[in-house]
Amino acid sequence: MNHRITVCTSCRRKGTETRPGFELIERLRNALSAAKETIPETFDVSGVACMAGCDQPCTVAYHSTSKASYLFGDIDPKTDVDDLIAFAKQYAYLGDGWCSSVDRPGKLRKSTLARIPAADSALEEQKARAS
């Protein structure tokens, strides 16, 4: 199964011109490469111009086919990479991607902006209600 981590590249901390997304992408790719023996699935890391988390930069999304997606905010490339890698390991094992906030590592317990159900599970629930 293919997993993706998407990082906002336009996020800026208020009062600065620094865009931490580019640094975060590089750090995540390096950390995932170093941890590849302990993560059972592959994760592609890419950037996107905006994920509408401007008030809580830098934003990071985890998504995969048939799994819930997550959007995290207020991520710092210097201090939060370990938590992001720990979540990648956890997310890889979650069949539907669903987990409680208390189960998420470190800062990610409090920095979740959204958890979005997988599209196919939402369709299944809609079909079940219709029958």
Tab-separated table of C-alpha atoms in Angstrom:
chain	number	residue	atom	x	y	z
A	1	MET	CA	0.000	0.000	0.000
A	2	ASN	CA	1.329	3.427	-0.867
A	3	HIS	CA	1.411	6.039	1.877
A	4	ARG	CA	1.997	9.740	1.423
A	5	ILE	CA	3.105	12.550	3.679
A	6	THR	CA	2.325	15.975	2.251
A	7	VAL	CA	3.933	19.093	3.676
A	8	CYS	CA	2.757	22.660	3.134
A	9	THR	CA	5.500	24.673	1.459
A	10	SER	CA	3.814	28.079	1.744
A	11	CYS	CA	3.284	28.113	5.533
A	12	ARG	CA	5.234	30.829	7.373
A	13	ARG	CA	5.578	31.643	11.022
A	14	LYS	CA	4.052	35.053	11.735
A	15	GLY	CA	6.562	37.849	11.438
A	16	THR	CA	9.042	35.815	9.390
A	17	GLU	CA	9.666	35.090	5.748
A	18	THR	CA	10.956	31.585	6.511
A	19	ARG	CA	8.976	28.745	4.961
A	20	PRO	CA	9.780	25.690	7.129
A	21	GLY	CA	8.055	23.208	4.804
A	22	PHE	CA	11.067	22.807	2.536
A	23	GLU	CA	13.354	22.035	5.477
A	24	LEU	CA	10.749	19.647	6.905
A	25	ILE	CA	10.490	17.727	3.614
A	26	GLU	CA	14.248	17.204	3.557
A	27	ARG	CA	14.407	16.158	7.205
A	28	LEU	CA	11.454	13.778	6.809
A	29	ARG	CA	12.948	12.114	3.729
A	30	ASN	CA	16.255	11.601	5.531
A	31	ALA	CA	14.584	10.275	8.681
A	32	LEU	CA	12.322	7.909	6.716
A	33	SER	CA	15.330	6.602	4.820
A	34	ALA	CA	17.180	5.989	8.089
A	35	ALA	CA	14.116	4.260	9.600
A	36	LYS	CA	13.176	2.178	6.553
A	37	GLU	CA	14.000	-1.093	8.323
A	38	THR	CA	11.453	-0.330	11.052
A	39	ILE	CA	8.611	0.955	8.857
A	40	PRO	CA	6.724	-1.838	7.055
A	41	GLU	CA	5.371	0.388	4.262
A	42	THR	CA	6.824	3.037	2.000
A	43	PHE	CA	6.029	6.709	2.444
A	44	ASP	CA	6.402	9.269	-0.311
A	45	VAL	CA	7.042	12.792	0.939
A	46	SER	CA	6.031	15.765	-1.172
A	47	GLY	CA	5.144	19.417	-0.839
A	48	VAL	CA	2.058	21.352	-1.811
A	49	ALA	CA	1.544	25.112	-2.029
A	50	CYS	CA	-1.187	25.368	0.634
A	51	MET	CA	-3.320	23.180	2.894
A	52	ALA	CA	-5.231	26.079	4.523
A	53	GLY	CA	-3.551	25.677	7.910
A	54	CYS	CA	-2.040	29.151	7.773
A	55	ASP	CA	-2.821	29.969	11.413
A	56	GLN	CA	-0.860	26.903	12.571
A	57	PRO	CA	2.169	26.547	10.294
A	58	CYS	CA	3.687	24.247	9.250
A	59	THR	CA	0.965	21.750	8.270
A	60	VAL	CA	1.545	18.091	7.434
A	61	ALA	CA	-0.910	15.511	6.078
A	62	TYR	CA	-0.779	11.700	6.152
A	63	HIS	CA	-2.916	9.851	3.647
A	64	SER	CA	-3.269	6.513	1.926
A	65	THR	CA	-5.848	4.665	-0.122
A	66	SER	CA	-8.672	3.298	2.042
A	67	LYS	CA	-7.340	4.928	5.227
A	68	ALA	CA	-8.353	7.933	7.260
A	69	SER	CA	-6.247	10.997	6.521
A	70	TYR	CA	-4.733	13.297	9.134
A	71	LEU	CA	-3.777	16.957	9.054
A	72	PHE	CA	-1.374	18.185	11.725
A	73	GLY	CA	-0.483	21.809	12.380
A	74	ASP	CA	2.167	23.796	14.217
A	75	ILE	CA	4.905	21.400	13.133
A	76	ASP	CA	8.529	22.454	13.587
A	77	PRO	CA	11.129	20.787	11.344
A	78	LYS	CA	13.775	21.084	14.051
A	79	THR	CA	11.855	19.468	16.922
A	80	ASP	CA	8.968	17.368	15.562
A	81	VAL	CA	10.509	14.950	13.038
A	82	ASP	CA	10.787	12.129	15.602
A	83	ASP	CA	7.051	12.368	16.353
A	84	LEU	CA	6.254	12.420	12.621
A	85	ILE	CA	8.364	9.301	12.021
A	86	ALA	CA	6.773	7.555	15.018
A	87	PHE	CA	3.351	8.343	13.548
A	88	ALA	CA	4.437	7.004	10.143
A	89	LYS	CA	5.325	3.689	11.821
A	90	GLN	CA	1.970	3.655	13.615
A	91	TYR	CA	-0.043	4.718	10.554
A	92	ALA	CA	1.516	1.969	8.443
A	93	TYR	CA	0.025	-0.657	10.774
A	94	LEU	CA	-3.444	0.902	11.072
A	95	GLY	CA	-5.683	-0.992	8.654
A	96	ASP	CA	-8.215	1.821	8.317
A	97	GLY	CA	-5.911	4.589	9.537
A	98	TRP	CA	-8.119	5.278	12.532
A	99	CYS	CA	-6.557	6.012	15.923
A	100	SER	CA	-7.428	8.048	18.992
A	101	SER	CA	-5.561	11.232	19.849
A	102	VAL	CA	-4.151	9.616	23.001
A	103	ASP	CA	-2.519	6.957	20.819
A	104	ARG	CA	-0.661	9.473	18.638
A	105	PRO	CA	2.972	10.169	19.502
A	106	GLY	CA	4.138	13.267	21.389
A	107	LYS	CA	3.072	16.628	20.030
A	108	LEU	CA	0.728	15.041	17.462
A	109	ARG	CA	-1.776	14.321	20.269
A	110	LYS	CA	-2.522	18.033	20.522
A	111	SER	CA	-1.704	19.333	17.028
A	112	THR	CA	-4.280	17.394	15.002
A	113	LEU	CA	-6.283	19.799	12.850
A	114	ALA	CA	-8.387	17.147	11.089
A	115	ARG	CA	-8.986	13.427	10.780
A	116	ILE	CA	-10.833	12.660	7.562
A	117	PRO	CA	-12.443	9.237	7.027
A	118	ALA	CA	-11.371	7.304	3.964
A	119	ALA	CA	-13.652	7.970	1.004
A	120	ASP	CA	-14.527	4.296	0.571
A	121	SER	CA	-15.540	3.889	4.244
A	122	ALA	CA	-17.818	6.931	3.973
A	123	LEU	CA	-19.452	5.384	0.898
A	124	GLU	CA	-19.927	2.050	2.689
A	125	GLU	CA	-21.630	3.783	5.600
A	126	GLN	CA	-23.900	5.709	3.220
A	127	LYS	CA	-24.863	2.463	1.427
A	128	ALA	CA	-25.582	0.737	4.756
A	129	ARG	CA	-27.945	3.550	5.793
A	130	ALA	CA	-29.733	3.430	2.434
A	131	SER	CA	-30.496	-0.283	2.670
